[in-house]
CSV table of C-alpha atoms and ligand atoms in Angstrom, one decimal:
chain,number,residue,atom,x,y,z
A,4,UNK,CA,0.0,0.0,0.0
A,5,UNK,CA,2.7,2.5,1.0
A,6,UNK,CA,4.7,1.5,-2.1
A,7,UNK,CA,1.6,2.2,-4.2
A,8,UNK,CA,1.2,5.6,-2.7
A,9,UNK,CA,4.9,6.3,-3.3
A,10,UNK,CA,4.4,5.4,-7.0
A,11,UNK,CA,1.5,7.8,-7.2
A,12,UNK,CA,3.7,10.5,-5.8
A,13,UNK,CA,6.4,9.8,-8.3
A,14,UNK,CA,4.1,9.9,-11.3
A,15,UNK,CA,2.5,13.2,-10.2
A,16,UNK,CA,4.8,15.5,-12.3
A,17,UNK,CA,3.7,13.6,-15.5
A,18,UNK,CA,0.0,14.1,-14.9
A,19,UNK,CA,-2.2,16.9,-16.3
A,20,UNK,CA,-5.5,15.9,-14.8
A,21,UNK,CA,-6.8,13.5,-12.1
A,22,UNK,CA,-10.0,11.5,-12.5
A,23,UNK,CA,-11.2,10.5,-9.0
A,24,UNK,CA,-13.6,7.6,-9.0
A,25,UNK,CA,-16.0,7.2,-6.2
A,26,UNK,CA,-18.9,4.8,-5.5
A,27,UNK,CA,-22.2,6.6,-6.2
A,28,UNK,CA,-23.7,4.7,-3.2
A,29,UNK,CA,-21.1,6.2,-0.9
A,30,UNK,CA,-20.0,9.5,-2.5
A,31,UNK,CA,-18.6,10.9,0.6
A,32,UNK,CA,-16.7,8.2,2.3
A,33,UNK,CA,-15.2,6.7,-0.9
A,34,UNK,CA,-13.4,10.0,-1.6
A,35,UNK,CA,-9.7,9.5,-0.9
A,36,UNK,CA,-8.8,11.3,2.3
A,37,UNK,CA,-5.8,13.0,0.8
A,38,UNK,CA,-4.1,12.8,-2.6
A,39,UNK,CA,-0.4,12.1,-2.3
A,40,UNK,CA,2.2,14.7,-3.3
A,41,UNK,CA,1.4,17.1,-6.1
A,42,UNK,CA,-1.6,15.1,-7.4
A,43,UNK,CA,-3.8,17.0,-5.0
A,44,UNK,CA,-3.0,20.3,-6.8
A,45,UNK,CA,-4.0,19.0,-10.3
A,46,UNK,CA,-7.3,19.7,-12.0
A,47,UNK,CA,-9.7,17.0,-10.9
A,48,UNK,CA,-12.8,15.4,-12.3
A,49,UNK,CA,-15.0,13.6,-9.7
A,50,UNK,CA,-16.8,10.6,-11.1
A,51,UNK,CA,-19.6,8.8,-9.3
A,52,UNK,CA,-19.5,5.3,-10.7
A,53,UNK,CA,-22.1,2.5,-10.3
A,54,UNK,CA,-24.9,5.0,-10.7
A,55,UNK,CA,-26.9,2.0,-12.2
A,56,UNK,CA,-27.2,0.5,-8.7
A,57,UNK,CA,-27.5,3.8,-6.8
A,58,UNK,CA,-30.7,5.8,-6.1
A,59,UNK,CA,-31.0,7.9,-9.3
A,60,UNK,CA,-32.5,10.9,-7.5
A,61,UNK,CA,-29.8,11.0,-4.9
A,62,UNK,CA,-27.1,10.7,-7.6
A,63,UNK,CA,-28.5,13.7,-9.4
A,64,UNK,CA,-28.5,15.6,-6.1
A,65,UNK,CA,-24.9,14.7,-5.5
A,66,UNK,CA,-23.8,15.8,-8.9
A,67,UNK,CA,-25.6,19.1,-8.5
A,68,UNK,CA,-24.2,19.6,-5.1
A,69,UNK,CA,-20.6,19.0,-6.2
A,70,UNK,CA,-21.0,21.3,-9.2
A,71,UNK,CA,-22.5,24.0,-7.0
A,72,UNK,CA,-19.2,23.8,-5.0
A,73,UNK,CA,-17.3,24.5,-8.2
A,74,UNK,CA,-16.2,20.9,-8.8
A,75,UNK,CA,-16.4,19.0,-12.1
A,76,UNK,CA,-18.6,16.0,-11.5
A,77,UNK,CA,-20.1,13.3,-13.5
A,78,UNK,CA,-22.4,10.3,-12.7
A,79,UNK,CA,-21.7,7.2,-14.8
A,80,UNK,CA,-21.9,3.5,-14.9
A,81,UNK,CA,-18.7,2.3,-16.4
A,82,UNK,CA,-20.3,-1.0,-17.5
A,83,UNK,CA,-22.8,1.0,-19.6
A,84,UNK,CA,-20.7,2.8,-22.2
A,85,UNK,CA,-23.4,5.3,-23.2
A,86,UNK,CA,-23.3,6.8,-19.7
A,87,UNK,CA,-19.6,7.6,-20.1
A,88,UNK,CA,-19.9,9.7,-23.3
A,89,UNK,CA,-20.3,13.2,-21.7
A,90,UNK,CA,-17.3,12.5,-19.5
A,91,UNK,CA,-15.3,11.3,-22.5
A,92,UNK,CA,-16.2,14.4,-24.5
A,93,UNK,CA,-15.2,16.6,-21.5
A,94,UNK,CA,-11.9,14.9,-21.1
A,95,UNK,CA,-11.0,15.1,-24.8
A,96,UNK,CA,-11.6,18.8,-24.7
A,97,UNK,CA,-9.1,19.4,-21.8
A,98,UNK,CA,-5.8,21.2,-22.6
A,99,UNK,CA,-2.5,19.3,-22.4
A,100,UNK,CA,0.9,20.6,-21.4
A,101,UNK,CA,2.7,18.3,-23.8
A,102,UNK,CA,1.9,16.5,-27.0
A,103,UNK,CA,-0.6,14.3,-25.0
A,104,UNK,CA,-3.0,15.0,-22.2
A,105,UNK,CA,-2.1,12.6,-19.4
A,106,UNK,CA,-4.8,11.5,-17.0
A,107,UNK,CA,-4.4,9.5,-13.8
A,108,UNK,CA,-7.5,7.5,-12.7
A,109,UNK,CA,-7.4,7.1,-9.0
A,110,UNK,CA,-9.8,6.0,-6.2
A,111,UNK,CA,-10.6,3.4,-3.6
A,112,UNK,CA,-10.3,-0.4,-4.4
A,113,UNK,CA,-13.0,-1.9,-6.6
A,114,UNK,CA,-14.8,1.4,-7.4
A,115,UNK,CA,-14.5,0.7,-11.2
A,116,UNK,CA,-11.3,2.5,-12.2
A,117,UNK,CA,-10.2,-0.1,-14.7
A,118,UNK,CA,-13.7,-0.5,-16.1
A,119,UNK,CA,-14.0,3.2,-16.6
A,120,UNK,CA,-10.7,3.3,-18.5
A,121,UNK,CA,-11.9,0.4,-20.7
A,122,UNK,CA,-15.2,2.3,-21.4
A,123,UNK,CA,-13.3,5.5,-22.3
A,124,UNK,CA,-10.8,3.7,-24.5
A,125,UNK,CA,-13.6,1.5,-26.0
A,126,UNK,CA,-11.6,-1.6,-25.5
A,127,UNK,CA,-10.5,-4.0,-22.7
A,128,UNK,CA,-7.0,-2.8,-22.1
A,129,UNK,CA,-7.2,-2.7,-18.3
A,130,UNK,CA,-8.0,-5.9,-16.2
A,131,UNK,CA,-11.2,-5.5,-14.3
A,132,UNK,CA,-12.8,-8.0,-11.9
A,133,UNK,CA,-15.4,-7.9,-9.2
A,134,UNK,CA,-13.0,-7.9,-6.2
A,135,UNK,CA,-10.7,-5.3,-4.7
A,136,UNK,CA,-7.0,-5.5,-5.5
A,137,UNK,CA,-7.2,-6.5,-9.2
A,138,UNK,CA,-5.0,-3.8,-10.6
A,139,UNK,CA,-1.5,-4.2,-9.2
A,140,UNK,CA,0.6,-2.0,-11.4
A,141,UNK,CA,0.1,1.3,-13.0
A,142,UNK,CA,-0.1,1.3,-16.8
A,143,UNK,CA,-0.7,3.8,-19.6
A,144,UNK,CA,-3.6,3.2,-21.9
A,145,UNK,CA,-4.1,5.3,-25.0
A,146,UNK,CA,-7.6,6.8,-25.3
A,147,UNK,CA,-7.0,8.6,-28.5
A,148,UNK,CA,-4.2,10.2,-30.5
A,149,UNK,CA,-3.7,13.0,-27.9
A,150,UNK,CA,-4.9,11.5,-24.6
A,151,UNK,CA,-3.6,8.7,-22.5
A,152,UNK,CA,-4.7,7.4,-19.2
A,153,UNK,CA,-3.0,5.8,-16.3
A,154,UNK,CA,-4.8,3.0,-14.5
A,155,UNK,CA,-3.7,2.8,-10.9
A,156,UNK,CA,-4.3,0.2,-8.2
A,157,UNK,CA,-6.8,1.0,-5.5
A,158,UNK,CA,-4.1,2.1,-3.1
A,159,UNK,CA,-6.0,5.2,-1.8
A,160,UNK,CA,-8.0,3.3,0.8
A,161,UNK,CA,-10.6,5.6,2.2
A,162,UNK,CA,-10.7,6.1,6.0
A,163,UNK,CA,-13.2,3.8,7.8
A,164,UNK,CA,-14.4,6.3,10.3
A,165,UNK,CA,-16.9,4.2,12.1
A,166,UNK,CA,-18.7,0.8,12.3
A,167,UNK,CA,-21.4,2.0,9.9
A,168,UNK,CA,-18.9,2.9,7.2
A,169,UNK,CA,-17.2,-0.5,7.7
A,170,UNK,CA,-20.3,-2.5,7.0
A,171,UNK,CA,-21.3,-0.3,4.1
A,172,UNK,CA,-17.9,-0.7,2.5
A,173,UNK,CA,-18.3,-4.5,3.1
A,174,UNK,CA,-21.7,-4.7,1.4
A,175,UNK,CA,-20.6,-2.5,-1.5
A,176,UNK,CA,-17.6,-4.7,-2.2
A,177,UNK,CA,-14.9,-2.2,-1.3
A,178,UNK,CA,-13.4,-4.3,1.4
A,179,UNK,CA,-11.6,-7.6,0.5
A,180,UNK,CA,-13.8,-10.6,1.2
A,181,UNK,CA,-11.5,-11.9,3.9
A,182,UNK,CA,-11.7,-8.6,5.8
A,183,UNK,CA,-15.3,-8.9,7.1
A,184,UNK,CA,-17.9,-11.5,8.2
A,185,UNK,CA,-20.5,-11.7,5.4
A,186,UNK,CA,-23.2,-12.7,7.9
A,187,UNK,CA,-22.5,-9.7,10.1
A,188,UNK,CA,-22.5,-7.4,7.0
A,189,UNK,CA,-25.8,-8.9,5.8
A,190,UNK,CA,-27.4,-8.4,9.2
A,191,UNK,CA,-26.5,-4.8,9.2
A,192,UNK,CA,-27.9,-4.3,5.7
A,193,UNK,CA,-31.2,-6.0,6.8
A,194,UNK,CA,-31.4,-3.7,9.8
A,195,UNK,CA,-30.8,-0.6,7.7
A,196,UNK,CA,-33.3,-1.8,5.2
A,197,UNK,CA,-36.1,-1.7,7.8
A,198,UNK,CA,-36.0,2.2,7.8
A,199,UNK,CA,-34.4,3.1,4.5
A,200,UNK,CA,-35.4,0.5,1.8
A,201,UNK,CA,-36.0,1.9,-1.7
A,202,UNK,CA,-39.7,2.7,-2.3
A,203,UNK,CA,-39.8,0.2,-5.1
A,204,UNK,CA,-38.2,-2.6,-3.1
A,205,UNK,CA,-41.1,-5.1,-2.6
A,206,UNK,CA,-39.9,-6.8,0.6
A,207,UNK,CA,-38.5,-6.1,3.9
A,208,UNK,CA,-35.2,-7.9,4.2
A,209,UNK,CA,-34.2,-10.6,6.6
A,210,UNK,CA,-31.9,-13.5,6.0
A,211,UNK,CA,-34.5,-16.2,6.7
A,212,UNK,CA,-37.2,-15.0,4.4
A,213,UNK,CA,-34.6,-14.1,1.7
A,214,UNK,CA,-33.3,-17.7,1.8
A,215,UNK,CA,-36.8,-19.0,1.8
A,216,UNK,CA,-37.8,-17.0,-1.3
A,217,UNK,CA,-34.6,-18.2,-3.1
A,218,UNK,CA,-35.3,-21.9,-2.1
A,219,UNK,CA,-32.2,-22.0,0.0
A,220,UNK,CA,-33.6,-23.7,3.0
A,221,UNK,CA,-32.7,-27.4,3.4
A,222,UNK,CA,-35.3,-30.0,3.8
A,223,UNK,CA,-35.3,-29.8,7.5
A,224,UNK,CA,-36.1,-26.1,7.0
A,225,UNK,CA,-32.5,-25.3,8.2
A,226,UNK,CA,-30.9,-22.1,7.2
A,227,UNK,CA,-27.2,-22.0,6.1
A,228,UNK,CA,-26.7,-18.4,7.3
A,229,UNK,CA,-23.3,-18.0,5.7
A,230,UNK,CA,-24.5,-19.1,2.2
A,231,UNK,CA,-27.7,-17.0,2.5
A,232,UNK,CA,-25.6,-14.0,3.5
A,233,UNK,CA,-23.3,-14.5,0.6
A,234,UNK,CA,-26.2,-14.7,-1.9
A,235,UNK,CA,-27.9,-11.6,-0.3
A,236,UNK,CA,-24.7,-9.5,-0.7
A,237,UNK,CA,-24.3,-10.6,-4.3
A,238,UNK,CA,-27.8,-9.6,-5.1
A,239,UNK,CA,-27.5,-6.3,-3.3
A,240,UNK,CA,-24.3,-5.5,-5.2
A,241,UNK,CA,-25.9,-6.3,-8.5
A,242,UNK,CA,-28.7,-3.9,-7.7
A,243,UNK,CA,-31.3,-6.8,-7.7
A,244,UNK,CA,-32.8,-5.8,-4.4
A,245,UNK,CA,-33.2,-2.2,-5.4
A,246,UNK,CA,-31.1,0.9,-6.1
A,247,UNK,CA,-29.6,2.2,-2.9
A,248,UNK,CA,-27.6,5.3,-1.9
A,249,UNK,CA,-26.3,5.1,1.7
A,250,UNK,CA,-24.9,8.6,1.9
A,251,UNK,CA,-27.5,11.3,1.0
A,252,UNK,CA,-26.6,14.9,0.3
A,253,UNK,CA,-29.0,16.1,3.0
A,254,UNK,CA,-27.3,14.0,5.7
A,255,UNK,CA,-23.9,15.5,5.0
A,256,UNK,CA,-25.0,19.2,5.0
B,9,GTP,N1,-23.0,-2.5,-11.8
B,9,GTP,C1,-21.8,-2.0,-12.1
B,9,GTP,N2,-20.7,-2.7,-11.9
B,9,GTP,C2,-19.5,-2.0,-12.2
B,9,GTP,C3,-19.5,-0.7,-12.6
B,9,GTP,N3,-18.2,-0.4,-12.9
B,9,GTP,C4,-17.4,-1.4,-12.6
B,9,GTP,N4,-18.3,-2.5,-12.2
B,9,GTP,C5,-17.8,-3.8,-11.9
B,9,GTP,O1,-17.1,-3.7,-10.7
B,9,GTP,C6,-16.0,-4.6,-10.6
B,9,GTP,C7,-14.7,-3.9,-10.3
B,9,GTP,O2,-14.4,-3.1,-11.4
B,9,GTP,P1,-12.8,-2.7,-11.7
B,9,GTP,O3,-12.9,-1.8,-12.9
B,9,GTP,O4,-11.9,-3.9,-11.7
B,9,GTP,O5,-12.5,-1.9,-10.3
B,9,GTP,P2,-11.1,-1.2,-10.0
B,9,GTP,O6,-11.4,0.1,-9.2
B,9,GTP,O7,-10.2,-1.1,-11.1
B,9,GTP,O8,-10.6,-2.2,-8.9
B,9,GTP,P3,-9.0,-2.4,-8.3
B,9,GTP,O9,-8.1,-2.3,-9.5
B,9,GTP,O10,-9.1,-3.8,-7.7
B,9,GTP,O11,-8.9,-1.3,-7.3
B,9,GTP,C8,-16.1,-5.3,-12.0
B,9,GTP,O12,-16.7,-6.6,-11.9
B,9,GTP,C9,-16.9,-4.4,-12.9
B,9,GTP,O13,-17.6,-5.1,-13.9
B,9,GTP,C10,-20.7,0.0,-12.7
B,9,GTP,O14,-20.8,1.2,-13.1
B,9,GTP,N5,-21.8,-0.7,-12.4
B,10,MG,MG1,-8.3,-1.9,-11.4
């Protein structure tokens, strides 16, 4: 991790612009606490990714709020290339200091940095997988004749300020799977769901009825809580339980 941050510091002088990728479900706490070295002083675009699984009204509010504060912000879903077009056009119109505009894509683990680069470059140049820690090295990827992008590993781990942020990181897939107990994370999500579930979510959420609906109970009506928790987290992450934003603009004012 420290070595990764050192690398970011070293590449800072080469960079014209930083694209900071955050999770649209946690737009506040997935912001890196501090950008290393001179990267913090570069022009920056803030990108709220995974907007396809976040509450669309909240995402719109976040983008407006960031723009009102003078920041350049976009909501995208890197896995849906059409949503990336306005960001791509804005990047291509940015001035470069040298023959090519050099952009670093940074952010927390598993927020979709490599997927974004692939969507912008319109090809699969950067390895992307659904677990944190996939990108291990930095690497340049050409976006067009005069723009290149640097994929970076998710070394800028955001601060886990409290127990709530910890379980929300766990359910959003930002923590490695071996860093939390899935049953515990699922229980927290079920408790949160009681008061905050999306208006179009048909059911309240508890492990047992979830497992029953999915036919996951054994013949003796026994619940394998670990398996049920794993399935529940997978469905949540894929947006199948509803589109959820944990951090609302109004809560952070
Ligand atoms: N639903 C949804 N999934 C996404 C989106 N963007 C990325 N993903 C998925 O999220 C997973 C992680 O994406 P990556 O692009 O590897 O994330 P990363 O930030 O590069 O991850 P590290 O390199 O490990 O830090 C992949 O399975 C992607 O398909 C999105 O906008 N919506
Ligand atoms: Mg990556």
